[in-house]
Short mmCIF file of C-alpha atoms in Angstrom, two decimals:
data_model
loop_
_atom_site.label_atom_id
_atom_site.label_comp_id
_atom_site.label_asym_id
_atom_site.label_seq_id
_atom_site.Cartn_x
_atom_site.Cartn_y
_atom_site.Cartn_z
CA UNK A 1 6.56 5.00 5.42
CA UNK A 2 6.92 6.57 2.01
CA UNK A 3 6.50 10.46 1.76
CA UNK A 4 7.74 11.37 -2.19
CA UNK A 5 5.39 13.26 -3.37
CA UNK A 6 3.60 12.55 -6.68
CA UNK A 7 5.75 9.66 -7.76
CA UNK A 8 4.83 8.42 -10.66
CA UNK A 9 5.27 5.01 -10.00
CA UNK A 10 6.52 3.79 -6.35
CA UNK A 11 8.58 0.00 -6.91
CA UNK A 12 10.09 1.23 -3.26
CA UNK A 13 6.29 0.87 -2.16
CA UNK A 14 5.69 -2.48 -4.44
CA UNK A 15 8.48 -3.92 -2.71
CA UNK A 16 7.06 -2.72 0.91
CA UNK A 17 3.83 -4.09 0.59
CA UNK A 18 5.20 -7.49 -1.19
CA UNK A 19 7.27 -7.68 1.80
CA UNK A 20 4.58 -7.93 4.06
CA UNK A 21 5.00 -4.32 5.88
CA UNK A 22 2.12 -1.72 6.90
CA UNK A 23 2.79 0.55 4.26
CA UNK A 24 1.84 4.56 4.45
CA UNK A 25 2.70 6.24 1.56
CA UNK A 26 2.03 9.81 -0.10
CA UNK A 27 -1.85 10.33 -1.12
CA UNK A 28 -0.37 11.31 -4.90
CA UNK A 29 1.09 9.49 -8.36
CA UNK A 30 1.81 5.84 -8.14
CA UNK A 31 1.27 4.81 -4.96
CA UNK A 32 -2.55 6.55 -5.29
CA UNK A 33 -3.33 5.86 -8.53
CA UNK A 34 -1.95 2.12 -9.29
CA UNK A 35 -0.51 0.37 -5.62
CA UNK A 36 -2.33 0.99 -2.61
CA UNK A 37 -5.82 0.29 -4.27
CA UNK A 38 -8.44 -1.53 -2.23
CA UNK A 39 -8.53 -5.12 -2.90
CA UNK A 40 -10.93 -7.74 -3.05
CA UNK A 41 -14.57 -7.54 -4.22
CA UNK A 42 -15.17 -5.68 -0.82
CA UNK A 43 -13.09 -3.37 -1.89
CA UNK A 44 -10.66 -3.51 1.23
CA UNK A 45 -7.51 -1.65 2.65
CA UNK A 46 -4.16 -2.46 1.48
CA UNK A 47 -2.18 0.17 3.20
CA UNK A 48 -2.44 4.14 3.97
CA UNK A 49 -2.48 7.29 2.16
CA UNK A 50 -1.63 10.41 3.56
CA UNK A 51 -1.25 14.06 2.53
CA UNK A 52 -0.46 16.39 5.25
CA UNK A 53 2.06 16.07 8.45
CA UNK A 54 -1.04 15.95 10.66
CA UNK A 55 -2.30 12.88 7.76
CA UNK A 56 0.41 10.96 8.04
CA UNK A 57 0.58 10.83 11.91
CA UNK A 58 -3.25 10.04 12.14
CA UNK A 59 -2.16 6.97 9.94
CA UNK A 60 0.35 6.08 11.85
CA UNK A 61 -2.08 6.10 14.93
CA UNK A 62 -4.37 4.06 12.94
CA UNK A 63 -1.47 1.57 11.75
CA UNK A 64 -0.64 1.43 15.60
CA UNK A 65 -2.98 1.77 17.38
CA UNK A 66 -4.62 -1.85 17.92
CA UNK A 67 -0.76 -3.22 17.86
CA UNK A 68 1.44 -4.39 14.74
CA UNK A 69 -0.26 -8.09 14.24
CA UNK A 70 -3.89 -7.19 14.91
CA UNK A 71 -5.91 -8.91 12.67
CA UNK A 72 -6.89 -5.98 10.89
CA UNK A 73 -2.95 -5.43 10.45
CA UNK A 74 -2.56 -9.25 9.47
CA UNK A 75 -5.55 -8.74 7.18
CA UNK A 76 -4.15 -5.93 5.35
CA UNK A 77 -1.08 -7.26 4.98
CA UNK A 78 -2.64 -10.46 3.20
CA UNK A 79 -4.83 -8.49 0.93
CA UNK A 80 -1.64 -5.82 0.11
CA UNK A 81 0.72 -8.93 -0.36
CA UNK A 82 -1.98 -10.32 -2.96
CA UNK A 83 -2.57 -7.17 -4.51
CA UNK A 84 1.65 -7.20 -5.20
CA UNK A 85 1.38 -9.80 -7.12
CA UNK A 86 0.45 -8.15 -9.55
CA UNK A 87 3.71 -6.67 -10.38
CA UNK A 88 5.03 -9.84 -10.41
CA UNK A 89 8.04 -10.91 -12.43
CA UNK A 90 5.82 -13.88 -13.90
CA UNK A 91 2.78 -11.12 -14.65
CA UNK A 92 4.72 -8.52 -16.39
CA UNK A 93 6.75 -11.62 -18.68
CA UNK A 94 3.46 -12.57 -19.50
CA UNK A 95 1.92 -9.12 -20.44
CA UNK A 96 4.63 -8.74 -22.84
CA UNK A 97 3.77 -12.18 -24.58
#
């Protein structure tokens, strides 16, 4: 779980989701705007967002609820661990080519 607010980047919640971990993080900055971004040409989860006390608990219920390696857990890890990559090492090298 990540709860700074309005960070403007979030490499603590790159390196979460790149790990492989159910990530919630603050609905705000970074983690909103460039990280946990639905994936995929469906357009699915990569992790949660959450604003409020009461948001971040209902996300935790939903993270939880069906057990840590559900396959809709295993699923979103994929998909977040994929989406990652795109703060690669390799990508960001290459961007500067």
């Amino acid at each position: 779980m990540h709860t700074m607010w309005n960070e403007p980047f979030g490499i603590g919640v790159v390196e979460m989701v790149a790990s492989g971990l159910i990530t919630i993080a603050h609905n705000s900055g970074g983690p909103k705007s460039d990280i946990l971004l639905p994936y995929g040409k469906d357009k699915l989860k990569t992790g949660y967002l959450a604003y409020l006390e009461k948001e971040y608990a209902d996300e935790m219920y939903n993270a939880l609820r069906d057990g840590p390696n559900c396959d809709e857990n295993i699923a979103i890890r994929k998909r977040a661990r994929k989406s990652a990559q795109r703060f690669s090492d390799e990508v960001f090298n290459t961007s500067f080519k």
